[in-house]
PDB file of C-alpha atoms (C1' of nucleotides) in Angstrom:
ATOM      1  CA  UNK A   1     -13.202  18.601  49.468  1.00  0.00           C
ATOM      2  CA  UNK A   2     -14.239  18.030  53.024  1.00  0.00           C
ATOM      3  CA  UNK A   3     -12.137  19.525  55.718  1.00  0.00           C
ATOM      4  CA  UNK A   4     -11.758  18.337  59.283  1.00  0.00           C
ATOM      5  CA  UNK A   5     -11.506  20.529  62.202  1.00  0.00           C
ATOM      6  CA  UNK A   6      -8.225  19.815  63.999  1.00  0.00           C
ATOM      7  CA  UNK A   7      -6.722  21.259  67.126  1.00  0.00           C
ATOM      8  CA  UNK A   8      -3.772  22.479  65.042  1.00  0.00           C
ATOM      9  CA  UNK A   9      -5.931  24.427  62.579  1.00  0.00           C
ATOM     10  CA  UNK A  10      -7.942  25.900  65.543  1.00  0.00           C
ATOM     11  CA  UNK A  11      -4.707  26.872  67.241  1.00  0.00           C
ATOM     12  CA  UNK A  12      -3.587  28.657  64.239  1.00  0.00           C
ATOM     13  CA  UNK A  13      -6.934  30.564  63.830  1.00  0.00           C
ATOM     14  CA  UNK A  14      -6.664  31.508  67.464  1.00  0.00           C
ATOM     15  CA  UNK A  15      -3.349  33.177  67.043  1.00  0.00           C
ATOM     16  CA  UNK A  16      -4.891  35.355  64.289  1.00  0.00           C
ATOM     17  CA  UNK A  17      -7.927  36.245  66.394  1.00  0.00           C
ATOM     18  CA  UNK A  18      -5.654  37.485  69.094  1.00  0.00           C
ATOM     19  CA  UNK A  19      -3.783  39.667  66.659  1.00  0.00           C
ATOM     20  CA  UNK A  20      -4.772  42.884  65.099  1.00  0.00           C
ATOM     21  CA  UNK A  21      -1.751  42.998  62.650  1.00  0.00           C
ATOM     22  CA  UNK A  22      -0.357  40.786  59.939  1.00  0.00           C
ATOM     23  CA  UNK A  23       1.897  37.983  61.048  1.00  0.00           C
ATOM     24  CA  UNK A  24       4.912  36.298  59.518  1.00  0.00           C
ATOM     25  CA  UNK A  25       5.443  32.495  59.553  1.00  0.00           C
ATOM     26  CA  UNK A  26       8.018  32.665  62.420  1.00  0.00           C
ATOM     27  CA  UNK A  27       5.380  34.568  64.719  1.00  0.00           C
ATOM     28  CA  UNK A  28       2.661  32.192  63.782  1.00  0.00           C
ATOM     29  CA  UNK A  29       4.640  29.065  64.526  1.00  0.00           C
ATOM     30  CA  UNK A  30       5.847  30.358  67.811  1.00  0.00           C
ATOM     31  CA  UNK A  31       2.605  31.563  69.008  1.00  0.00           C
ATOM     32  CA  UNK A  32       0.923  28.448  67.888  1.00  0.00           C
ATOM     33  CA  UNK A  33       3.366  26.322  69.772  1.00  0.00           C
ATOM     34  CA  UNK A  34       2.313  28.033  72.943  1.00  0.00           C
ATOM     35  CA  UNK A  35      -1.099  26.439  72.319  1.00  0.00           C
ATOM     36  CA  UNK A  36       0.160  22.995  70.739  1.00  0.00           C
ATOM     37  CA  UNK A  37       3.804  22.559  71.433  1.00  0.00           C
ATOM     38  CA  UNK A  38       4.191  19.848  68.923  1.00  0.00           C
ATOM     39  CA  UNK A  39       2.948  22.073  66.061  1.00  0.00           C
ATOM     40  CA  UNK A  40       5.095  21.576  63.042  1.00  0.00           C
ATOM     41  CA  UNK A  41       6.116  24.213  60.506  1.00  0.00           C
ATOM     42  CA  UNK A  42       4.776  22.194  57.620  1.00  0.00           C
ATOM     43  CA  UNK A  43       1.361  21.979  59.347  1.00  0.00           C
ATOM     44  CA  UNK A  44       1.297  25.680  59.651  1.00  0.00           C
ATOM     45  CA  UNK A  45       2.212  26.135  56.008  1.00  0.00           C
ATOM     46  CA  UNK A  46      -0.532  23.764  54.916  1.00  0.00           C
ATOM     47  CA  UNK A  47      -3.080  25.340  57.158  1.00  0.00           C
ATOM     48  CA  UNK A  48      -2.153  28.834  56.062  1.00  0.00           C
ATOM     49  CA  UNK A  49      -2.662  27.732  52.594  1.00  0.00           C
ATOM     50  CA  UNK A  50      -6.050  26.149  53.253  1.00  0.00           C
ATOM     51  CA  UNK A  51      -7.156  29.235  55.150  1.00  0.00           C
ATOM     52  CA  UNK A  52      -6.232  31.500  52.327  1.00  0.00           C
ATOM     53  CA  UNK A  53      -8.038  29.240  49.860  1.00  0.00           C
ATOM     54  CA  UNK A  54     -11.124  29.341  52.051  1.00  0.00           C
ATOM     55  CA  UNK A  55     -10.988  33.063  52.180  1.00  0.00           C
ATOM     56  CA  UNK A  56     -10.247  33.264  55.995  1.00  0.00           C
ATOM     57  CA  UNK A  57      -6.841  34.681  55.536  1.00  0.00           C
ATOM     58  CA  UNK A  58      -5.247  36.946  53.143  1.00  0.00           C
ATOM     59  CA  UNK A  59      -1.598  36.555  51.994  1.00  0.00           C
ATOM     60  CA  UNK A  60       0.612  39.646  51.862  1.00  0.00           C
ATOM     61  CA  UNK A  61       4.069  39.782  50.099  1.00  0.00           C
ATOM     62  CA  UNK A  62       5.687  42.521  51.983  1.00  0.00           C
ATOM     63  CA  UNK A  63       8.730  44.092  50.255  1.00  0.00           C
ATOM     64  CA  UNK A  64      10.910  44.079  53.187  1.00  0.00           C
ATOM     65  CA  UNK A  65       9.595  41.272  55.521  1.00  0.00           C
ATOM     66  CA  UNK A  66       8.404  38.675  52.980  1.00  0.00           C
ATOM     67  CA  UNK A  67       5.338  36.725  53.254  1.00  0.00           C
ATOM     68  CA  UNK A  68       2.827  37.600  55.908  1.00  0.00           C
ATOM     69  CA  UNK A  69      -0.814  36.664  56.666  1.00  0.00           C
ATOM     70  CA  UNK A  70      -3.742  38.679  57.956  1.00  0.00           C
ATOM     71  CA  UNK A  71      -7.423  38.120  58.614  1.00  0.00           C
ATOM     72  CA  UNK A  72      -9.613  38.673  55.704  1.00  0.00           C
ATOM     73  CA  UNK A  73     -12.799  40.913  55.726  1.00  0.00           C
ATOM     74  CA  UNK A  74     -11.170  44.195  56.740  1.00  0.00           C
ATOM     75  CA  UNK A  75     -11.802  45.923  53.483  1.00  0.00           C
ATOM     76  CA  UNK A  76      -9.379  47.818  51.359  1.00  0.00           C
ATOM     77  CA  UNK A  77      -6.314  48.999  53.492  1.00  0.00           C
ATOM     78  CA  UNK A  78      -2.649  49.299  53.383  1.00  0.00           C
ATOM     79  CA  UNK A  79       0.367  48.544  55.644  1.00  0.00           C
ATOM     80  CA  UNK A  80       2.903  50.357  57.661  1.00  0.00           C
ATOM     81  CA  UNK A  81       6.214  48.737  58.511  1.00  0.00           C
ATOM     82  CA  UNK A  82       8.059  49.899  61.510  1.00  0.00           C
ATOM     83  CA  UNK A  83      11.754  49.559  60.862  1.00  0.00           C
ATOM     84  CA  UNK A  84      12.584  49.325  64.563  1.00  0.00           C
ATOM     85  CA  UNK A  85      10.234  46.737  66.054  1.00  0.00           C
ATOM     86  CA  UNK A  86       9.798  45.232  62.520  1.00  0.00           C
ATOM     87  CA  UNK A  87       6.004  44.985  63.073  1.00  0.00           C
ATOM     88  CA  UNK A  88       3.452  45.622  60.251  1.00  0.00           C
ATOM     89  CA  UNK A  89       0.436  47.731  61.194  1.00  0.00           C
ATOM     90  CA  UNK A  90      -2.725  48.134  59.278  1.00  0.00           C
ATOM     91  CA  UNK A  91      -3.588  51.470  57.778  1.00  0.00           C
ATOM     92  CA  UNK A  92      -7.337  52.132  57.468  1.00  0.00           C
ATOM     93  CA  UNK A  93      -8.285  54.025  54.301  1.00  0.00           C
ATOM     94  CA  UNK A  94      -6.569  54.728  51.069  1.00  0.00           C
ATOM     95  CA  UNK A  95      -4.990  57.834  49.888  1.00  0.00           C
ATOM     96  CA  UNK A  96      -3.908  56.820  46.409  1.00  0.00           C
ATOM     97  CA  UNK A  97      -5.000  58.506  43.192  1.00  0.00           C
ATOM     98  CA  UNK A  98      -4.746  55.361  40.971  1.00  0.00           C
ATOM     99  CA  UNK A  99      -6.074  57.108  37.926  1.00  0.00           C
ATOM    100  CA  UNK A 100      -3.505  59.936  38.008  1.00  0.00           C
ATOM    101  CA  UNK A 101      -0.671  57.302  38.171  1.00  0.00           C
ATOM    102  CA  UNK A 102      -1.953  55.010  35.407  1.00  0.00           C
ATOM    103  CA  UNK A 103      -0.256  55.661  31.919  1.00  0.00           C
ATOM    104  CA  UNK A 104      -2.384  56.256  28.859  1.00  0.00           C
ATOM    105  CA  UNK A 105      -3.497  52.863  27.422  1.00  0.00           C
ATOM    106  CA  UNK A 106      -2.869  50.939  30.568  1.00  0.00           C
ATOM    107  CA  UNK A 107      -5.724  49.232  32.652  1.00  0.00           C
ATOM    108  CA  UNK A 108      -5.142  49.295  36.427  1.00  0.00           C
ATOM    109  CA  UNK A 109      -6.935  46.570  38.316  1.00  0.00           C
ATOM    110  CA  UNK A 110      -5.600  47.207  41.742  1.00  0.00           C
ATOM    111  CA  UNK A 111      -2.746  48.383  43.914  1.00  0.00           C
ATOM    112  CA  UNK A 112      -0.663  47.896  47.078  1.00  0.00           C
ATOM    113  CA  UNK A 113       0.862  50.601  49.138  1.00  0.00           C
ATOM    114  CA  UNK A 114       3.497  50.042  51.880  1.00  0.00           C
ATOM    115  CA  UNK A 115       4.610  52.781  54.270  1.00  0.00           C
ATOM    116  CA  UNK A 116       7.693  52.465  56.332  1.00  0.00           C
ATOM    117  CA  UNK A 117       9.048  54.441  59.251  1.00  0.00           C
ATOM    118  CA  UNK A 118       8.682  54.467  63.047  1.00  0.00           C
ATOM    119  CA  UNK A 119       5.518  53.364  64.890  1.00  0.00           C
ATOM    120  CA  UNK A 120       4.282  55.376  67.878  1.00  0.00           C
ATOM    121  CA  UNK A 121       6.151  53.056  70.335  1.00  0.00           C
ATOM    122  CA  UNK A 122       9.485  53.222  68.576  1.00  0.00           C
ATOM    123  CA  UNK A 123       9.661  56.790  67.321  1.00  0.00           C
ATOM    124  CA  UNK A 124      11.985  57.880  70.070  1.00  0.00           C
TER     125      UNK A 124
ATOM    126  CA  UNK B   1      37.855  48.300  48.498  1.00  0.00           C
ATOM    127  CA  UNK B   2      39.342  48.538  45.058  1.00  0.00           C
ATOM    128  CA  UNK B   3      37.226  47.065  42.338  1.00  0.00           C
ATOM    129  CA  UNK B   4      38.166  45.846  38.928  1.00  0.00           C
ATOM    130  CA  UNK B   5      36.519  46.278  35.655  1.00  0.00           C
ATOM    131  CA  UNK B   6      35.627  42.936  34.162  1.00  0.00           C
ATOM    132  CA  UNK B   7      33.899  41.992  31.069  1.00  0.00           C
ATOM    133  CA  UNK B   8      31.255  40.222  33.144  1.00  0.00           C
ATOM    134  CA  UNK B   9      30.436  43.443  35.103  1.00  0.00           C
ATOM    135  CA  UNK B  10      30.385  45.481  31.945  1.00  0.00           C
ATOM    136  CA  UNK B  11      27.986  43.051  30.253  1.00  0.00           C
ATOM    137  CA  UNK B  12      25.555  43.307  33.190  1.00  0.00           C
ATOM    138  CA  UNK B  13      25.626  47.026  33.023  1.00  0.00           C
ATOM    139  CA  UNK B  14      25.087  46.998  29.333  1.00  0.00           C
ATOM    140  CA  UNK B  15      21.972  44.905  29.910  1.00  0.00           C
ATOM    141  CA  UNK B  16      20.549  47.586  32.114  1.00  0.00           C
ATOM    142  CA  UNK B  17      21.538  50.366  29.827  1.00  0.00           C
ATOM    143  CA  UNK B  18      19.484  48.851  27.011  1.00  0.00           C
ATOM    144  CA  UNK B  19      16.410  48.458  29.279  1.00  0.00           C
ATOM    145  CA  UNK B  20      14.022  51.000  30.427  1.00  0.00           C
ATOM    146  CA  UNK B  21      12.237  48.730  32.987  1.00  0.00           C
ATOM    147  CA  UNK B  22      13.274  46.764  36.022  1.00  0.00           C
ATOM    148  CA  UNK B  23      14.621  43.325  35.316  1.00  0.00           C
ATOM    149  CA  UNK B  24      14.507  40.081  37.261  1.00  0.00           C
ATOM    150  CA  UNK B  25      17.563  37.809  37.712  1.00  0.00           C
ATOM    151  CA  UNK B  26      16.353  35.430  35.031  1.00  0.00           C
ATOM    152  CA  UNK B  27      16.303  38.219  32.549  1.00  0.00           C
ATOM    153  CA  UNK B  28      19.577  39.662  33.623  1.00  0.00           C
ATOM    154  CA  UNK B  29      21.352  36.294  33.274  1.00  0.00           C
ATOM    155  CA  UNK B  30      19.878  35.379  29.911  1.00  0.00           C
ATOM    156  CA  UNK B  31      20.574  38.828  28.343  1.00  0.00           C
ATOM    157  CA  UNK B  32      24.087  38.823  29.867  1.00  0.00           C
ATOM    158  CA  UNK B  33      24.790  35.502  28.251  1.00  0.00           C
ATOM    159  CA  UNK B  34      24.073  36.945  24.953  1.00  0.00           C
ATOM    160  CA  UNK B  35      27.079  39.054  25.542  1.00  0.00           C
ATOM    161  CA  UNK B  36      29.326  36.618  27.548  1.00  0.00           C
ATOM    162  CA  UNK B  37      27.975  33.117  27.088  1.00  0.00           C
ATOM    163  CA  UNK B  38      29.879  31.586  30.017  1.00  0.00           C
ATOM    164  CA  UNK B  39      28.361  34.227  32.437  1.00  0.00           C
ATOM    165  CA  UNK B  40      27.433  32.420  35.647  1.00  0.00           C
ATOM    166  CA  UNK B  41      24.380  33.214  37.869  1.00  0.00           C
ATOM    167  CA  UNK B  42      26.553  33.646  40.982  1.00  0.00           C
ATOM    168  CA  UNK B  43      28.678  36.137  39.052  1.00  0.00           C
ATOM    169  CA  UNK B  44      25.560  38.025  38.311  1.00  0.00           C
ATOM    170  CA  UNK B  45      24.348  37.905  41.999  1.00  0.00           C
ATOM    171  CA  UNK B  46      27.652  39.133  43.159  1.00  0.00           C
ATOM    172  CA  UNK B  47      27.881  41.937  40.502  1.00  0.00           C
ATOM    173  CA  UNK B  48      24.266  43.130  41.312  1.00  0.00           C
ATOM    174  CA  UNK B  49      25.158  43.288  44.917  1.00  0.00           C
ATOM    175  CA  UNK B  50      28.073  45.442  44.223  1.00  0.00           C
ATOM    176  CA  UNK B  51      26.255  47.649  41.818  1.00  0.00           C
ATOM    177  CA  UNK B  52      23.661  48.237  44.359  1.00  0.00           C
ATOM    178  CA  UNK B  53      26.277  48.997  47.091  1.00  0.00           C
ATOM    179  CA  UNK B  54      27.868  51.365  44.579  1.00  0.00           C
ATOM    180  CA  UNK B  55      24.514  53.049  43.930  1.00  0.00           C
ATOM    181  CA  UNK B  56      24.434  52.180  40.260  1.00  0.00           C
ATOM    182  CA  UNK B  57      21.415  49.936  40.767  1.00  0.00           C
ATOM    183  CA  UNK B  58      18.384  49.933  42.948  1.00  0.00           C
ATOM    184  CA  UNK B  59      16.942  46.600  44.336  1.00  0.00           C
ATOM    185  CA  UNK B  60      13.204  46.322  44.249  1.00  0.00           C
ATOM    186  CA  UNK B  61      11.151  43.632  46.090  1.00  0.00           C
ATOM    187  CA  UNK B  62       8.047  43.160  44.010  1.00  0.00           C
ATOM    188  CA  UNK B  63       5.197  41.581  45.924  1.00  0.00           C
ATOM    189  CA  UNK B  64       4.313  39.204  42.892  1.00  0.00           C
ATOM    190  CA  UNK B  65       7.507  38.927  41.060  1.00  0.00           C
ATOM    191  CA  UNK B  66      10.189  38.823  43.674  1.00  0.00           C
ATOM    192  CA  UNK B  67      13.529  40.609  43.359  1.00  0.00           C
ATOM    193  CA  UNK B  68      14.155  42.991  40.596  1.00  0.00           C
ATOM    194  CA  UNK B  69      16.796  45.551  39.837  1.00  0.00           C
ATOM    195  CA  UNK B  70      16.721  48.942  37.969  1.00  0.00           C
ATOM    196  CA  UNK B  71      19.056  51.676  37.207  1.00  0.00           C
ATOM    197  CA  UNK B  72      19.215  54.270  39.970  1.00  0.00           C
ATOM    198  CA  UNK B  73      18.945  58.145  39.445  1.00  0.00           C
ATOM    199  CA  UNK B  74      15.513  58.114  38.092  1.00  0.00           C
ATOM    200  CA  UNK B  75      13.914  59.951  41.027  1.00  0.00           C
ATOM    201  CA  UNK B  76      10.936  58.944  43.064  1.00  0.00           C
ATOM    202  CA  UNK B  77       8.571  56.734  41.032  1.00  0.00           C
ATOM    203  CA  UNK B  78       6.462  53.694  41.185  1.00  0.00           C
ATOM    204  CA  UNK B  79       5.901  50.376  39.345  1.00  0.00           C
ATOM    205  CA  UNK B  80       3.200  48.856  37.322  1.00  0.00           C
ATOM    206  CA  UNK B  81       3.040  45.096  36.947  1.00  0.00           C
ATOM    207  CA  UNK B  82       1.271  43.693  33.828  1.00  0.00           C
ATOM    208  CA  UNK B  83      -0.260  40.429  34.813  1.00  0.00           C
ATOM    209  CA  UNK B  84      -0.225  39.319  31.218  1.00  0.00           C
ATOM    210  CA  UNK B  85       3.262  39.762  29.969  1.00  0.00           C
ATOM    211  CA  UNK B  86       4.637  39.957  33.540  1.00  0.00           C
ATOM    212  CA  UNK B  87       6.770  42.970  32.763  1.00  0.00           C
ATOM    213  CA  UNK B  88       7.197  45.817  35.287  1.00  0.00           C
ATOM    214  CA  UNK B  89       6.916  49.335  33.953  1.00  0.00           C
ATOM    215  CA  UNK B  90       8.048  52.585  35.577  1.00  0.00           C
ATOM    216  CA  UNK B  91       5.307  55.127  36.567  1.00  0.00           C
ATOM    217  CA  UNK B  92       6.590  58.659  36.705  1.00  0.00           C
ATOM    218  CA  UNK B  93       5.351  60.771  39.473  1.00  0.00           C
ATOM    219  CA  UNK B  94       3.617  60.016  42.726  1.00  0.00           C
ATOM    220  CA  UNK B  95      -0.045  60.200  43.573  1.00  0.00           C
ATOM    221  CA  UNK B  96      -0.036  59.255  47.315  1.00  0.00           C
ATOM    222  CA  UNK B  97      -0.951  61.379  50.176  1.00  0.00           C
ATOM    223  CA  UNK B  98       1.344  60.000  52.611  1.00  0.00           C
ATOM    224  CA  UNK B  99       0.289  62.249  55.410  1.00  0.00           C
ATOM    225  CA  UNK B 100      -3.335  61.363  55.150  1.00  0.00           C
ATOM    226  CA  UNK B 101      -2.527  57.603  55.572  1.00  0.00           C
ATOM    227  CA  UNK B 102      -0.042  58.056  58.558  1.00  0.00           C
ATOM    228  CA  UNK B 103      -1.655  57.244  61.873  1.00  0.00           C
ATOM    229  CA  UNK B 104      -1.341  59.688  64.699  1.00  0.00           C
ATOM    230  CA  UNK B 105       2.067  59.269  66.547  1.00  0.00           C
ATOM    231  CA  UNK B 106       3.622  57.438  63.739  1.00  0.00           C
ATOM    232  CA  UNK B 107       6.559  58.798  61.683  1.00  0.00           C
ATOM    233  CA  UNK B 108       6.587  57.936  57.972  1.00  0.00           C
ATOM    234  CA  UNK B 109       9.934  57.869  56.216  1.00  0.00           C
ATOM    235  CA  UNK B 110       8.926  56.516  52.841  1.00  0.00           C
ATOM    236  CA  UNK B 111       6.495  54.442  50.861  1.00  0.00           C
ATOM    237  CA  UNK B 112       6.274  52.009  47.963  1.00  0.00           C
ATOM    238  CA  UNK B 113       3.328  51.765  45.515  1.00  0.00           C
ATOM    239  CA  UNK B 114       2.757  48.877  43.109  1.00  0.00           C
ATOM    240  CA  UNK B 115       0.004  48.953  40.575  1.00  0.00           C
ATOM    241  CA  UNK B 116      -1.147  45.929  38.655  1.00  0.00           C
ATOM    242  CA  UNK B 117      -3.298  45.286  35.624  1.00  0.00           C
ATOM    243  CA  UNK B 118      -2.707  45.207  31.867  1.00  0.00           C
ATOM    244  CA  UNK B 119      -0.290  47.186  29.998  1.00  0.00           C
ATOM    245  CA  UNK B 120      -1.074  48.861  26.684  1.00  0.00           C
ATOM    246  CA  UNK B 121       0.147  45.889  24.657  1.00  0.00           C
ATOM    247  CA  UNK B 122      -1.758  43.366  26.580  1.00  0.00           C
ATOM    248  CA  UNK B 123      -5.092  45.001  27.383  1.00  0.00           C
ATOM    249  CA  UNK B 124      -6.955  43.170  24.526  1.00  0.00           C
TER     250      UNK B 124
ATOM    251  C1'  DG C   1      53.217  39.056  40.752  1.00  0.00           C
ATOM    252  C1'  DT C   2      48.992  40.630  43.483  1.00  0.00           C
ATOM    253  C1'  DC C   3      44.877  39.980  44.691  1.00  0.00           C
ATOM    254  C1'  DG C   4      39.985  40.960  43.294  1.00  0.00           C
ATOM    255  C1'  DT C   5      36.838  38.128  40.250  1.00  0.00           C
ATOM    256  C1'  DT C   6      34.929  34.054  38.039  1.00  0.00           C
ATOM    257  C1'  DG C   7      32.796  29.541  37.418  1.00  0.00           C
ATOM    258  C1'  DC C   8      31.545  25.584  39.380  1.00  0.00           C
ATOM    259  C1'  DA C   9      29.875  22.983  43.177  1.00  0.00           C
ATOM    260  C1'  DA C  10      28.169  22.866  47.637  1.00  0.00           C
ATOM    261  C1'  DA C  11      25.643  24.894  51.299  1.00  0.00           C
ATOM    262  C1'  DG C  12      21.832  27.936  53.241  1.00  0.00           C
ATOM    263  C1'  DC C  13      17.154  29.840  53.763  1.00  0.00           C
ATOM    264  C1'  DC C  14      12.294  29.321  52.981  1.00  0.00           C
ATOM    265  C1'  DT C  15       8.734  26.470  51.363  1.00  0.00           C
ATOM    266  C1'  DT C  16       6.622  22.327  49.564  1.00  0.00           C
ATOM    267  C1'  DT C  17       6.076  17.478  49.191  1.00  0.00           C
ATOM    268  C1'  DG C  18       6.228  12.143  50.226  1.00  0.00           C
ATOM    269  C1'  DC C  19       5.033   9.066  53.481  1.00  0.00           C
ATOM    270  C1'  DA C  20       3.490   6.268  57.395  1.00  0.00           C
ATOM    271  C1'  DG C  21       0.978   6.799  61.609  1.00  0.00           C
ATOM    272  C1'  DG C  22      -2.688   9.306  64.137  1.00  0.00           C
ATOM    273  C1'  DG C  23      -7.105  11.356  64.888  1.00  0.00           C
ATOM    274  C1'  DA C  24     -11.881  13.385  63.372  1.00  0.00           C
ATOM    275  C1'  DA C  25     -16.340  12.016  61.920  1.00  0.00           C
TER     276       DA C  25
ATOM    277  C1'  DT D   1     -13.572   2.200  59.881  1.00  0.00           C
ATOM    278  C1'  DT D   2     -12.484   5.699  56.594  1.00  0.00           C
ATOM    279  C1'  DC D   3      -9.497   8.866  54.924  1.00  0.00           C
ATOM    280  C1'  DC D   4      -7.978  13.657  55.921  1.00  0.00           C
ATOM    281  C1'  DC D   5      -4.292  15.637  58.692  1.00  0.00           C
ATOM    282  C1'  DT D   6      -0.087  15.670  61.239  1.00  0.00           C
ATOM    283  C1'  DG D   7       4.939  15.361  62.193  1.00  0.00           C
ATOM    284  C1'  DC D   8       9.134  14.103  60.403  1.00  0.00           C
ATOM    285  C1'  DA D   9      12.475  13.974  56.757  1.00  0.00           C
ATOM    286  C1'  DA D  10      13.542  14.835  52.289  1.00  0.00           C
ATOM    287  C1'  DA D  11      13.349  17.626  48.246  1.00  0.00           C
ATOM    288  C1'  DG D  12      12.648  22.146  45.600  1.00  0.00           C
ATOM    289  C1'  DG D  13      13.495  26.974  44.269  1.00  0.00           C
ATOM    290  C1'  DC D  14      16.256  31.018  44.997  1.00  0.00           C
ATOM    291  C1'  DT D  15      20.459  33.028  46.837  1.00  0.00           C
ATOM    292  C1'  DT D  16      24.971  32.941  49.020  1.00  0.00           C
ATOM    293  C1'  DT D  17      29.421  30.999  49.910  1.00  0.00           C
ATOM    294  C1'  DG D  18      34.043  28.110  49.485  1.00  0.00           C
ATOM    295  C1'  DC D  19      37.606  27.298  46.620  1.00  0.00           C
ATOM    296  C1'  DA D  20      41.041  26.888  43.064  1.00  0.00           C
ATOM    297  C1'  DA D  21      41.982  28.944  38.542  1.00  0.00           C
ATOM    298  C1'  DC D  22      41.879  33.253  36.002  1.00  0.00           C
ATOM    299  C1'  DG D  23      42.808  37.849  34.633  1.00  0.00           C
ATOM    300  C1'  DA D  24      42.985  43.118  35.624  1.00  0.00           C
ATOM    301  C1'  DC D  25      46.398  46.302  36.720  1.00  0.00           C
TER     302       DC D  25
END
DNA sequence: GTCGTTGCAAAGCCTTTGCAGGGAA
DNA sequence: TTCCCTGCAAAGGCTTTGCAACGAC
């Protein structure tokens, strides 16, 4: 299907390009409205869905914070949730022994890891 | 606050005692209705909340399957989601190097790990 | 008899969908 | 001009809440 370039979609992409961490819908909508103030939530939802389908974004289901989105192409990594500022940070690398955890007879295809605690700015 | 022992609450607890894996609301309601057929969803939600507050249950937010509940007191463990039968199994032990993953300046308080793939019964 | 609990229905969130008008190509 | 996309409103899931009747103690 042919896609058109709209100012709304560009605004949403711009929001992600300015961010180095996963964003929730609330954050995306409010940051997007600073670029296009008429931006509607349903437009954001529709574009997020398209951008995920096109591989430009990844959807994350965070256990505590719900659905979030981040730019794709960052390789395998995990997430840290600061309980104080409620931001999610990306953790480079992976420290999980998948094989050790997999029960006999099971086949593991992938995994997700979420850490939580206090980020550097909030640990005081 | 004083709590009363009702047949509905006992039925819900019975459902968990018969299960060795986390259950979703749908499963809890339908299994509970086999014991008390008038059991209402809102009653289940209310009792699950109470049982979590009382420490009898743990609430899990699974990235793919949403909210699930499991009996508490099983120690630190993680979960395996079979993409075929959609059941969640408990994985004894932990194979995560939390320290290695934590960025400098951050304080990690805990973590969650979710594996996914095929269980022994579904791997064919 | 009290007052916590239940079932039912209604209301709240978050997300998706229908529709007519608007804008990209 | 075409027809995809947007904004608005309505509708869907899941979960919570209000309320009168019920039932544990």
